[in-house]
Short mmCIF file of C-alpha atoms in Angstrom, two decimals:
data_model
loop_
_atom_site.label_atom_id
_atom_site.label_comp_id
_atom_site.label_asym_id
_atom_site.label_seq_id
_atom_site.Cartn_x
_atom_site.Cartn_y
_atom_site.Cartn_z
CA MET F 1 83.44 49.82 30.19
CA LYS F 2 80.34 47.71 29.60
CA ILE F 3 80.99 43.97 29.84
CA THR F 4 78.98 42.21 27.16
CA LYS F 5 78.48 38.48 26.66
CA ARG F 6 80.76 38.69 23.62
CA ARG F 7 83.53 40.33 25.68
CA LEU F 8 83.10 37.69 28.39
CA LEU F 9 83.35 34.91 25.79
CA GLU F 10 86.49 36.43 24.28
CA SER F 11 88.20 37.03 27.63
CA GLY F 12 87.33 33.50 28.77
CA ALA F 13 88.72 32.09 25.55
CA ALA F 14 91.91 34.06 25.97
CA ALA F 15 92.34 32.63 29.46
CA VAL F 16 91.86 29.11 28.12
CA ALA F 17 94.48 29.71 25.46
CA ALA F 18 96.95 31.14 27.96
CA SER F 19 96.56 28.21 30.33
CA LEU F 20 96.61 25.38 27.79
CA PHE F 21 99.18 26.59 25.32
CA ALA F 22 102.07 27.85 27.38
CA PRO F 23 105.70 27.41 26.21
CA GLY F 24 106.77 23.78 26.18
CA SER F 25 103.38 22.54 24.95
CA TRP F 26 102.76 20.19 22.04
CA ALA F 27 102.90 23.12 19.59
CA GLN F 28 106.64 23.26 20.17
CA ARG F 29 106.98 19.48 20.12
CA ALA F 30 105.18 19.42 16.76
CA GLY F 31 107.76 21.73 15.26
CA THR F 32 110.52 19.50 16.59
CA ALA F 33 108.83 16.44 15.09
CA ALA F 34 109.00 17.96 11.63
CA ALA F 35 112.81 17.80 11.58
CA GLY F 36 114.63 14.69 10.48
CA GLY F 37 113.59 11.18 9.51
CA ASP F 38 114.08 7.57 10.53
CA ALA F 39 114.72 5.02 7.77
CA ALA F 40 114.00 2.14 10.17
CA TRP F 41 110.48 3.22 11.16
CA PRO F 42 107.99 1.56 10.89
CA THR F 43 109.30 -1.84 11.82
CA LYS F 44 105.88 -3.50 12.15
CA PRO F 45 102.25 -2.84 11.22
CA VAL F 46 100.86 0.58 12.11
CA ARG F 47 97.48 0.70 13.89
CA ILE F 48 95.06 3.57 13.38
CA LEU F 49 92.49 3.53 16.19
CA VAL F 50 89.08 5.09 15.50
CA GLY F 51 86.66 5.86 18.32
CA PHE F 52 83.52 5.45 16.22
CA PRO F 53 81.77 2.54 14.49
CA ALA F 54 82.61 1.36 10.98
CA GLY F 55 80.96 3.63 8.46
CA ALA F 56 81.06 6.74 10.68
CA SER F 57 82.71 9.82 9.18
CA PRO F 58 86.05 9.52 11.08
CA ASP F 59 86.20 5.82 10.17
CA LEU F 60 85.70 6.57 6.48
CA ALA F 61 88.47 9.18 6.60
CA ALA F 62 90.86 6.73 8.24
CA ARG F 63 90.08 3.97 5.76
CA ALA F 64 90.57 6.31 2.80
CA ILE F 65 94.20 6.87 3.80
CA ALA F 66 95.15 3.51 5.33
CA GLU F 67 96.00 1.50 2.20
CA PRO F 68 97.88 4.36 0.44
CA LEU F 69 99.85 4.95 3.67
CA SER F 70 100.79 1.26 3.81
CA LYS F 71 102.28 1.44 0.29
CA ILE F 72 104.46 4.41 1.22
CA LEU F 73 105.48 3.13 4.65
CA ARG F 74 105.96 -0.46 3.37
CA GLN F 75 104.12 -1.89 6.33
CA PRO F 76 100.48 -2.79 6.77
CA VAL F 77 98.34 0.07 8.11
CA THR F 78 95.20 -1.23 9.80
CA VAL F 79 92.11 0.57 11.07
CA GLU F 80 90.59 -0.64 14.33
CA ASN F 81 87.21 0.59 15.54
CA LYS F 82 86.79 1.01 19.28
CA PRO F 83 83.65 3.16 19.65
CA GLY F 84 82.65 4.88 22.86
CA ALA F 85 82.44 8.20 24.69
CA SER F 86 82.49 10.30 21.52
CA GLY F 87 85.95 8.98 20.65
CA ASN F 88 87.46 9.71 24.05
CA LEU F 89 88.00 6.02 24.85
CA VAL F 90 90.28 5.71 21.82
CA ALA F 91 91.92 9.03 22.62
CA ASP F 92 92.83 7.63 26.01
CA GLN F 93 94.28 4.43 24.47
CA VAL F 94 96.34 6.41 21.99
CA ALA F 95 97.66 8.68 24.72
CA LYS F 96 98.84 5.65 26.71
CA ALA F 97 100.31 3.67 23.76
CA THR F 98 104.05 2.99 24.03
CA ASP F 99 104.82 0.85 20.96
CA ASP F 100 105.57 3.74 18.53
CA HIS F 101 103.17 2.14 16.04
CA THR F 102 99.74 3.05 17.48
CA ILE F 103 98.12 6.31 16.39
CA GLY F 104 94.60 7.68 16.35
CA ALA F 105 92.24 9.23 13.81
CA LEU F 106 90.74 11.68 16.29
CA ILE F 107 88.10 14.37 15.92
CA ASN F 108 88.53 17.96 17.00
CA GLY F 109 86.59 17.38 20.21
CA ASN F 110 89.12 14.76 21.39
CA LEU F 111 92.11 16.97 20.61
CA THR F 112 90.81 20.28 21.93
CA ILE F 113 88.05 20.73 24.50
CA ALA F 114 87.65 17.20 25.89
CA ARG F 115 89.19 18.00 29.31
CA LEU F 116 87.35 21.30 29.54
CA LEU F 117 84.05 19.47 29.15
CA ASN F 118 85.01 16.63 31.49
CA PRO F 119 87.93 17.23 33.88
CA LYS F 120 87.66 13.57 35.00
CA LEU F 121 89.11 12.31 31.73
CA SER F 122 92.47 10.60 32.25
CA PHE F 123 94.13 12.11 29.18
CA ASP F 124 95.13 15.69 28.56
CA PRO F 125 94.99 16.89 24.93
CA GLU F 126 97.71 19.46 25.56
CA LYS F 127 100.20 17.09 27.19
CA ASP F 128 99.48 13.58 25.96
CA PHE F 129 99.42 13.87 22.15
CA ALA F 130 101.88 14.76 19.41
CA PRO F 131 100.03 16.19 16.38
CA VAL F 132 100.83 14.36 13.13
CA GLY F 133 98.63 16.11 10.58
CA MET F 134 95.12 16.96 9.52
CA ILE F 135 93.24 14.46 7.38
CA GLY F 136 90.15 16.39 6.39
CA THR F 137 87.78 19.19 7.33
CA ALA F 138 84.08 19.87 6.76
CA PRO F 139 81.81 22.80 7.53
CA LEU F 140 78.48 22.47 9.23
CA VAL F 141 75.24 23.61 7.60
CA LEU F 142 72.98 25.92 9.53
CA ALA F 143 69.69 24.30 8.53
CA VAL F 144 66.22 25.55 9.38
CA SER F 145 62.73 24.13 9.13
CA GLY F 146 61.22 23.99 5.66
CA ASN F 147 58.43 26.32 6.78
CA ALA F 148 60.89 29.11 7.64
CA THR F 149 59.82 32.32 5.92
CA GLY F 150 62.08 34.33 3.65
CA LYS F 151 63.85 33.62 0.37
CA THR F 152 67.30 34.85 1.33
CA ALA F 153 69.64 33.62 4.06
CA ALA F 154 69.33 36.97 5.86
CA GLU F 155 65.52 36.73 5.82
CA GLN F 156 65.57 33.17 7.15
CA LEU F 157 67.98 34.25 9.89
CA LEU F 158 65.52 37.01 10.84
CA TRP F 159 62.81 34.32 11.06
CA VAL F 160 65.00 32.41 13.52
CA ARG F 161 65.62 35.54 15.59
CA ASN F 162 61.91 36.27 15.72
CA LEU F 163 61.28 32.84 17.25
CA GLY F 164 62.82 34.22 20.42
CA SER F 165 63.40 31.83 23.31
CA GLY F 166 60.37 29.83 22.18
CA GLY F 167 62.45 28.44 19.33
CA LYS F 168 64.49 25.26 19.72
CA TYR F 169 67.68 23.97 18.11
CA GLY F 170 68.76 20.33 18.08
CA THR F 171 72.15 18.69 18.52
CA PRO F 172 73.59 15.15 18.83
CA GLY F 173 74.19 15.85 22.52
CA VAL F 174 75.63 18.12 25.20
CA GLY F 175 79.19 19.20 24.50
CA THR F 176 79.19 18.13 20.83
CA VAL F 177 80.52 20.50 18.17
CA GLY F 178 76.95 21.03 17.04
CA HIS F 179 76.00 22.17 20.55
CA LEU F 180 79.02 24.38 21.17
CA GLY F 181 78.91 25.74 17.64
CA MET F 182 75.26 26.74 18.02
CA GLU F 183 75.92 28.47 21.34
CA LEU F 184 78.78 30.36 19.66
CA LEU F 185 76.51 31.29 16.78
CA LYS F 186 73.75 32.42 19.15
CA SER F 187 76.16 34.84 20.80
CA ARG F 188 77.12 36.29 17.41
CA ALA F 189 73.75 36.36 15.67
CA ALA F 190 71.28 37.47 18.35
CA ILE F 191 69.55 34.08 18.44
CA THR F 192 67.87 32.94 21.65
CA ALA F 193 66.54 29.51 20.70
CA GLN F 194 66.85 26.85 23.40
CA HIS F 195 68.81 23.57 23.26
CA LYS F 196 67.12 20.20 22.68
CA PRO F 197 69.67 17.34 22.69
CA TYR F 198 69.13 14.12 20.71
CA THR F 199 71.10 10.89 20.50
CA GLY F 200 72.52 11.57 17.04
CA ASN F 201 72.24 13.69 13.89
CA PRO F 202 69.67 11.43 12.21
CA GLN F 203 67.41 12.04 15.19
CA VAL F 204 68.11 15.80 14.94
CA ILE F 205 66.98 15.75 11.31
CA ALA F 206 63.86 13.80 12.25
CA GLY F 207 63.12 16.45 14.88
CA LEU F 208 63.49 19.22 12.27
CA LEU F 209 61.20 17.46 9.83
CA ALA F 210 58.61 16.82 12.57
CA GLY F 211 58.66 20.43 13.76
CA GLU F 212 60.02 19.58 17.21
CA ILE F 213 62.92 21.97 16.60
CA GLN F 214 63.46 24.81 14.13
CA LEU F 215 67.20 24.83 13.45
CA ALA F 216 70.38 22.83 13.76
CA LEU F 217 73.99 22.63 12.62
CA LEU F 218 74.34 19.52 10.45
CA PRO F 219 77.07 17.79 8.43
CA PRO F 220 76.60 18.58 4.71
CA GLY F 221 76.18 14.95 3.68
CA LEU F 222 73.17 14.58 5.98
CA ALA F 223 71.65 17.95 5.28
CA LEU F 224 71.90 18.16 1.47
CA PRO F 225 69.30 15.54 0.51
CA HIS F 226 66.68 17.29 2.64
CA LEU F 227 67.70 20.71 1.33
CA LYS F 228 67.36 19.51 -2.27
CA SER F 229 63.92 18.09 -1.55
CA GLY F 230 62.81 21.40 -0.01
CA LYS F 231 61.98 19.80 3.32
CA LEU F 232 64.70 21.90 4.97
CA LYS F 233 66.27 25.25 4.16
CA ALA F 234 69.84 26.44 4.70
CA ILE F 235 71.05 29.77 5.98
CA GLY F 236 74.63 28.80 5.06
CA VAL F 237 77.76 26.84 5.88
CA THR F 238 79.98 27.68 8.86
CA SER F 239 83.30 27.64 6.96
CA PRO F 240 84.97 31.00 6.15
CA GLU F 241 84.50 30.33 2.42
CA ARG F 242 82.14 28.23 0.35
CA SER F 243 82.90 24.55 0.63
CA PRO F 244 83.26 22.01 -2.22
CA LEU F 245 81.20 19.71 0.00
CA ALA F 246 78.20 22.03 -0.46
CA SER F 247 79.27 24.42 -3.23
CA GLU F 248 75.73 25.66 -3.86
CA LEU F 249 75.35 27.05 -0.33
CA PRO F 250 76.48 30.48 0.85
CA THR F 251 78.40 30.99 4.08
CA ILE F 252 76.83 32.31 7.23
CA ARG F 253 79.07 35.34 6.70
CA ASP F 254 76.88 36.12 3.70
CA ALA F 255 74.02 36.51 6.17
CA ASP F 256 76.27 38.97 8.08
CA VAL F 257 77.09 36.56 10.92
CA ARG F 258 80.70 37.20 11.96
CA GLY F 259 82.98 35.41 14.40
CA ALA F 260 81.15 32.08 14.27
CA ASP F 261 83.27 30.26 11.67
CA LEU F 262 83.54 26.58 12.59
CA GLU F 263 84.53 23.31 10.96
CA ILE F 264 84.58 19.71 12.07
CA TRP F 265 87.77 17.81 11.35
CA THR F 266 89.60 14.53 11.70
CA ALA F 267 93.35 14.33 12.22
CA LEU F 268 96.11 11.84 12.95
CA ALA F 269 97.64 12.16 16.40
CA ALA F 270 100.28 10.06 18.13
CA PRO F 271 101.24 9.57 21.77
CA ALA F 272 103.37 12.42 23.07
CA GLY F 273 106.25 9.96 23.60
CA MET F 274 106.41 8.78 20.00
CA LYS F 275 109.78 9.50 18.39
CA PRO F 276 109.85 12.85 16.57
CA ALA F 277 111.56 11.23 13.56
CA ALA F 278 108.71 8.73 13.25
CA ILE F 279 106.15 11.53 13.42
CA ALA F 280 108.01 13.47 10.71
CA LYS F 281 108.06 10.41 8.45
CA LEU F 282 104.38 9.71 9.08
CA ASN F 283 103.45 13.34 8.34
CA ALA F 284 105.41 13.25 5.09
CA ALA F 285 103.60 10.05 4.04
CA LEU F 286 100.24 11.54 5.01
CA ALA F 287 100.92 14.68 2.97
CA GLU F 288 101.78 12.54 -0.06
CA VAL F 289 98.62 10.50 0.34
CA LEU F 290 96.34 13.53 0.72
CA GLY F 291 97.96 15.13 -2.31
CA SER F 292 96.75 12.24 -4.46
CA PRO F 293 93.67 13.13 -6.58
CA GLU F 294 92.26 9.66 -5.97
CA VAL F 295 92.42 9.97 -2.21
CA SER F 296 91.18 13.57 -2.29
CA GLN F 297 88.13 12.47 -4.32
CA ALA F 298 87.53 9.47 -2.03
CA LEU F 299 87.52 11.77 0.98
CA LEU F 300 85.19 14.22 -0.76
CA LYS F 301 82.69 11.43 -1.42
CA THR F 302 82.67 10.55 2.28
CA GLY F 303 82.13 14.13 3.42
CA TRP F 304 85.67 15.39 3.95
CA GLN F 305 87.83 17.96 2.19
CA ALA F 306 91.46 16.77 2.20
CA GLN F 307 93.58 19.14 4.29
CA PRO F 308 97.29 18.24 4.24
CA GLY F 309 99.55 20.20 6.55
CA SER F 310 102.40 20.08 9.02
CA PRO F 311 102.26 18.99 12.65
CA ASP F 312 102.65 22.63 13.59
CA ALA F 313 99.67 23.61 11.43
CA LEU F 314 97.54 21.04 13.24
CA ALA F 315 98.82 22.32 16.60
CA LYS F 316 97.74 25.83 15.67
CA ARG F 317 94.32 24.59 14.61
CA MET F 318 93.95 22.78 17.92
CA ARG F 319 94.83 25.96 19.75
CA ALA F 320 92.37 28.06 17.71
CA ASP F 321 89.47 25.66 18.25
CA THR F 322 90.19 25.30 21.95
CA THR F 323 90.22 29.07 22.29
CA ARG F 324 86.97 29.56 20.38
CA LEU F 325 84.96 26.72 21.90
CA GLY F 326 86.62 26.92 25.29
CA GLY F 327 85.18 30.39 25.66
CA VAL F 328 81.69 29.00 25.00
CA ILE F 329 82.19 26.23 27.57
CA ILE F 330 83.31 28.72 30.22
CA MET F 331 80.59 31.26 29.51
CA LYS F 332 77.77 28.70 29.44
CA GLY F 333 79.13 26.39 32.14
CA ILE F 334 78.77 23.36 29.88
CA HIS F 335 79.85 19.93 31.18
CA SER F 336 79.72 16.46 29.71
CA GLU F 337 80.32 13.03 31.21
CA ALA F 338 81.45 11.51 27.89
#
């Protein structure tokens, strides 16, 4: 049997899943947390730690839910920004919190592949967190240079393929979702463009506009103004279906790219030692908040699609993303010091 890169990626991903999500993991604890309640909790203000500066996407998501949560929980819910290491500094603080009132608004990188990228991290996503619930999701836009030829997504994808290894794609850095997602997409779409890391997505866009790179995976809110002006073009979004965040754009599946579905997301997570009853109550409050049309619209305006769900649903999403992106990390030997 011929061993292809795709088969290697899939077998590597399966090994990751088997090692990280054995019986007794947080997926089981999440199901336990959904049972029961605790009328006494919370007994003091609840802190939501965010590992990014004020105004960053995870911060906006946390602030959209904080005040509505405080009304339901009848305690102040504050948001504290502690930026650094792509959110991993906050993830470490949340993992070590023992007061039952400190939680984190963490991105998928913190809750899935952080230890695979950097084994030196002192927290373990599989052991040190109890999933509370998803806040919001967003697809990425596969954007290409405005001088890409072709009117359809399929024709523009062919233009990218024809660049060969002389083409370049940009990301906000090694090990980011944009980087891993592009490597996944390359393996599925016969793209051989080479990686050029930048310090952030604004710099990636500047590189696209200047012709330094030819393609990138970008958050919709950053990509859409340049798509509307015609300075960039879009092959499609990476979500399985069209997204309300960019409803005019097709999916990359429409360009016949399969197996590269990917979304960024922000979720609430608690320390693994937090009482299951408190987690259940917090999840119920979060679901009520996200079900509000006002909060849903507020999230949409900041680049997130509200995604209420159970702790177990978040656990399954963590497993799926770790499997998919873990395979890329293994196959490509990607490491990050963040």
